[in-house]
mmCIF file of C-alpha atoms in Angstrom:
data_model
loop_
_atom_site.group_PDB
_atom_site.id
_atom_site.type_symbol
_atom_site.label_atom_id
_atom_site.label_comp_id
_atom_site.label_asym_id
_atom_site.label_seq_id
_atom_site.Cartn_x
_atom_site.Cartn_y
_atom_site.Cartn_z
ATOM 1 C CA MET A 10 -8.177 -10.932 -4.059
ATOM 2 C CA ASP A 11 -9.042 -11.801 -0.271
ATOM 3 C CA LEU A 12 -8.154 -8.381 1.271
ATOM 4 C CA ILE A 13 -6.067 -5.199 -0.122
ATOM 5 C CA LEU A 14 -3.975 -2.912 2.140
ATOM 6 C CA VAL A 15 -3.587 0.837 1.515
ATOM 7 C CA GLY A 16 -1.715 3.482 3.289
ATOM 8 C CA PHE A 17 1.161 5.902 2.934
ATOM 9 C CA MET A 18 4.884 4.608 2.321
ATOM 10 C CA GLY A 19 6.218 3.133 5.719
ATOM 11 C CA SER A 20 2.692 2.454 7.088
ATOM 12 C CA GLY A 21 3.484 -1.212 7.178
ATOM 13 C CA LYS A 22 1.774 -2.849 4.266
ATOM 14 C CA THR A 23 4.291 -5.226 3.118
ATOM 15 C CA THR A 24 5.152 -6.076 6.587
ATOM 16 C CA VAL A 25 1.707 -6.767 7.839
ATOM 17 C CA GLY A 26 0.476 -8.375 4.603
ATOM 18 C CA LYS A 27 3.183 -10.667 4.511
ATOM 19 C CA LEU A 28 2.071 -11.665 8.441
ATOM 20 C CA LEU A 29 -1.630 -11.824 7.414
ATOM 21 C CA ALA A 30 -1.100 -14.079 4.563
ATOM 22 C CA ASP A 31 0.979 -16.490 6.744
ATOM 23 C CA ARG A 32 -1.704 -16.201 9.342
ATOM 24 C CA LEU A 33 -4.598 -16.868 7.225
ATOM 25 C CA GLY A 34 -2.777 -19.456 4.818
ATOM 26 C CA LYS A 35 -2.803 -16.947 1.776
ATOM 27 C CA GLN A 36 -0.569 -15.974 -0.684
ATOM 28 C CA TYR A 37 0.908 -12.168 -0.332
ATOM 29 C CA PHE A 38 1.204 -10.021 -3.520
ATOM 30 C CA ASP A 39 3.211 -6.714 -3.408
ATOM 31 C CA LEU A 40 2.192 -4.532 -6.206
ATOM 32 C CA ASP A 41 5.393 -2.831 -6.528
ATOM 33 C CA GLN A 42 7.137 -6.150 -6.857
ATOM 34 C CA LEU A 43 4.784 -7.289 -9.593
ATOM 35 C CA ILE A 44 5.746 -3.963 -11.299
ATOM 36 C CA VAL A 45 9.418 -5.017 -10.866
ATOM 37 C CA GLU A 46 8.778 -8.163 -12.402
ATOM 38 C CA GLN A 47 6.592 -7.072 -15.274
ATOM 39 C CA THR A 48 8.959 -4.374 -16.469
ATOM 40 C CA GLY A 49 12.477 -6.005 -15.319
ATOM 41 C CA MET A 50 13.172 -2.448 -13.558
ATOM 42 C CA SER A 51 13.666 -1.084 -10.073
ATOM 43 C CA ILE A 52 10.884 1.419 -8.966
ATOM 44 C CA PRO A 53 13.609 4.206 -8.929
ATOM 45 C CA GLN A 54 14.547 3.277 -12.446
ATOM 46 C CA ILE A 55 11.120 3.399 -13.714
ATOM 47 C CA PHE A 56 10.740 6.903 -12.205
ATOM 48 C CA ALA A 57 14.001 7.868 -13.697
ATOM 49 C CA GLU A 58 13.413 6.727 -17.037
ATOM 50 C CA ARG A 59 9.602 7.095 -17.449
ATOM 51 C CA GLY A 60 8.822 9.799 -14.727
ATOM 52 C CA GLU A 61 6.098 9.291 -12.208
ATOM 53 C CA ASP A 62 3.309 9.465 -14.794
ATOM 54 C CA GLY A 63 4.893 6.462 -16.830
ATOM 55 C CA PHE A 64 4.964 4.796 -13.444
ATOM 56 C CA ARG A 65 1.424 5.132 -12.624
ATOM 57 C CA MET A 66 0.345 3.977 -15.861
ATOM 58 C CA ILE A 67 2.257 0.663 -15.500
ATOM 59 C CA GLU A 68 1.005 0.648 -11.657
ATOM 60 C CA GLN A 69 -2.727 0.772 -12.868
ATOM 61 C CA GLN A 70 -2.165 -2.112 -15.337
ATOM 62 C CA CYS A 71 -0.571 -4.295 -12.886
ATOM 63 C CA LEU A 72 -3.000 -3.472 -10.234
ATOM 64 C CA GLN A 73 -5.899 -4.356 -12.747
ATOM 65 C CA SER A 74 -3.978 -7.570 -13.542
ATOM 66 C CA THR A 75 -4.508 -8.683 -10.007
ATOM 67 C CA ASN A 76 -8.195 -8.996 -9.895
ATOM 68 C CA GLU A 77 -8.263 -12.639 -10.032
ATOM 69 C CA PHE A 78 -5.104 -13.196 -7.673
ATOM 70 C CA PRO A 79 -6.106 -15.357 -4.548
ATOM 71 C CA GLY A 80 -4.599 -13.743 -1.620
ATOM 72 C CA ILE A 81 -3.713 -10.409 0.174
ATOM 73 C CA LEU A 82 -2.273 -7.576 -1.905
ATOM 74 C CA GLY A 83 -0.113 -4.626 -0.396
ATOM 75 C CA THR A 84 -0.666 -1.714 -2.849
ATOM 76 C CA GLY A 85 1.813 1.335 -3.324
ATOM 77 C CA GLY A 86 1.267 4.495 -1.432
ATOM 78 C CA GLY A 87 0.156 6.447 -4.316
ATOM 79 C CA THR A 88 -1.989 3.541 -5.758
ATOM 80 C CA PRO A 89 -5.306 4.858 -4.493
ATOM 81 C CA MET A 90 -4.610 8.405 -5.714
ATOM 82 C CA GLN A 91 -5.476 7.454 -9.422
ATOM 83 C CA ARG A 92 -9.130 7.538 -10.264
ATOM 84 C CA ASN A 93 -9.095 4.274 -12.043
ATOM 85 C CA ASN A 94 -7.260 2.439 -9.343
ATOM 86 C CA GLN A 95 -10.025 4.113 -6.878
ATOM 87 C CA GLU A 96 -12.746 2.472 -9.137
ATOM 88 C CA PHE A 97 -10.871 -0.847 -9.212
ATOM 89 C CA LEU A 98 -10.660 -0.802 -5.144
ATOM 90 C CA GLY A 99 -14.295 -0.233 -5.028
ATOM 91 C CA LYS A 100 -15.229 -3.238 -7.173
ATOM 92 C CA ALA A 101 -12.525 -5.389 -6.123
ATOM 93 C CA GLY A 102 -14.851 -7.427 -3.798
ATOM 94 C CA ALA A 103 -12.521 -7.527 -1.318
ATOM 95 C CA PRO A 104 -12.074 -5.488 2.153
ATOM 96 C CA VAL A 105 -9.677 -2.644 1.758
ATOM 97 C CA VAL A 106 -7.619 -1.790 5.008
ATOM 98 C CA LEU A 107 -6.163 1.471 5.262
ATOM 99 C CA LEU A 108 -3.064 1.307 7.724
ATOM 100 C CA SER A 109 -2.133 4.791 8.899
ATOM 101 C CA ALA A 110 0.761 6.099 10.854
ATOM 102 C CA SER A 111 1.996 9.461 11.963
ATOM 103 C CA ILE A 112 4.470 11.014 9.797
ATOM 104 C CA LYS A 113 7.121 10.638 12.814
ATOM 105 C CA THR A 114 6.653 6.854 12.707
ATOM 106 C CA ILE A 115 7.086 6.923 8.742
ATOM 107 C CA LEU A 116 9.936 8.964 8.669
ATOM 108 C CA ALA A 117 11.667 6.400 11.540
ATOM 109 C CA ARG A 118 10.560 3.558 9.372
ATOM 110 C CA LEU A 119 11.994 5.024 5.992
ATOM 111 C CA ALA A 120 15.247 6.143 7.359
ATOM 112 C CA GLY A 121 17.894 4.525 5.183
ATOM 113 C CA ASP A 122 15.474 2.952 2.537
ATOM 114 C CA ASN A 123 16.892 3.942 -0.746
ATOM 115 C CA ASN A 124 14.267 2.383 -2.919
ATOM 116 C CA ARG A 125 11.835 5.096 -2.470
ATOM 117 C CA PRO A 126 12.161 7.701 -5.048
ATOM 118 C CA LEU A 127 9.512 10.284 -3.483
ATOM 119 C CA VAL A 128 11.515 10.149 0.069
ATOM 120 C CA GLU A 129 14.246 11.598 -1.709
ATOM 121 C CA LYS A 130 12.757 13.949 -3.789
ATOM 122 C CA LEU A 131 10.164 15.422 -1.262
ATOM 123 C CA GLY A 132 12.331 15.297 2.143
ATOM 124 C CA ALA A 133 10.556 15.263 5.565
ATOM 125 C CA ALA A 134 8.356 18.627 5.115
ATOM 126 C CA GLY A 135 7.330 17.419 1.767
ATOM 127 C CA LEU A 136 6.326 13.956 2.865
ATOM 128 C CA ALA A 137 4.261 15.355 5.640
ATOM 129 C CA ASP A 138 2.497 17.488 3.225
ATOM 130 C CA LEU A 139 1.921 14.499 0.752
ATOM 131 C CA GLN A 140 0.693 12.353 3.590
ATOM 132 C CA ALA A 141 -2.131 14.960 4.517
ATOM 133 C CA GLN A 142 -3.224 15.385 0.552
ATOM 134 C CA ARG A 143 -3.753 11.769 0.303
ATOM 135 C CA HIS A 144 -5.426 11.118 3.776
ATOM 136 C CA ASP A 145 -8.871 11.819 2.705
ATOM 137 C CA THR A 146 -8.652 9.496 -0.472
ATOM 138 C CA TYR A 147 -7.143 6.525 1.533
ATOM 139 C CA LEU A 148 -9.971 7.080 3.929
ATOM 140 C CA ASN A 149 -12.612 7.168 1.092
ATOM 141 C CA VAL A 150 -11.328 3.926 -0.602
ATOM 142 C CA SER A 151 -11.252 2.085 2.658
ATOM 143 C CA ASP A 152 -13.415 -0.342 4.811
ATOM 144 C CA LEU A 153 -11.404 -0.436 7.645
ATOM 145 C CA GLN A 154 -8.511 1.664 9.231
ATOM 146 C CA VAL A 155 -5.885 0.570 11.778
ATOM 147 C CA ALA A 156 -3.482 3.025 13.213
ATOM 148 C CA THR A 157 -0.020 1.115 13.143
ATOM 149 C CA ASP A 158 2.209 3.624 15.472
ATOM 150 C CA GLU A 159 1.926 2.107 18.862
ATOM 151 C CA LEU A 160 1.374 -1.414 17.657
ATOM 152 C CA THR A 161 3.772 -4.078 16.413
ATOM 153 C CA PRO A 162 3.122 -5.799 12.944
ATOM 154 C CA PHE A 163 1.725 -8.861 14.661
ATOM 155 C CA GLU A 164 -0.685 -6.654 16.855
ATOM 156 C CA VAL A 165 -1.761 -4.718 13.587
ATOM 157 C CA ALA A 166 -2.314 -8.437 12.043
ATOM 158 C CA ASP A 167 -4.350 -9.477 14.829
ATOM 159 C CA LYS A 168 -6.329 -6.478 15.004
ATOM 160 C CA ILE A 169 -7.195 -6.844 11.339
ATOM 161 C CA ILE A 170 -8.308 -10.279 11.671
ATOM 162 C CA ASP A 171 -10.204 -9.609 14.715
ATOM 163 C CA GLN A 172 -11.806 -6.826 12.825
ATOM 164 C CA LEU A 173 -12.868 -8.588 9.770
ATOM 165 C CA LYS A 174 -14.247 -11.298 11.806
ATOM 166 C CA VAL A 175 -16.693 -8.753 13.242
ATOM 167 C CA ALA A 176 -17.620 -7.275 9.957
ATOM 168 C CA LYS A 177 -18.537 -10.681 8.420
#
């Protein structure tokens, strides 16, 4: 893996990850999509049939399988919350970039997205609480943080590329 994106749902991981992959001539891998491909079920189906714990087990297995993938990986919003996944991210040998956004921005981005079981389950107040609970863990696993609220996806990608050049 060349770069790993983490952050709360709706922070822009997939959109920015695809842009980064295009600009850097890399392949983009979306962890949720890998899970769907491996199981043959949608994320909501997995949550309904196996619960969140079952989903997290599958997620961990898929994350471990990305170790040798060449390119950019977009993780799920809850991926860094599992201890084994934190260890994997720490040993991956790739920069981990946190994309952050305010809950207001996230709610606007997620409006009408029916493929997010936790959005329906928790509602706006619950999502705000969940984001706050995850914040410190996101920071702990990240090498770099980029706030996406006031930036276009192109600007976020440019900022990441520029900051990674400086970090080398």
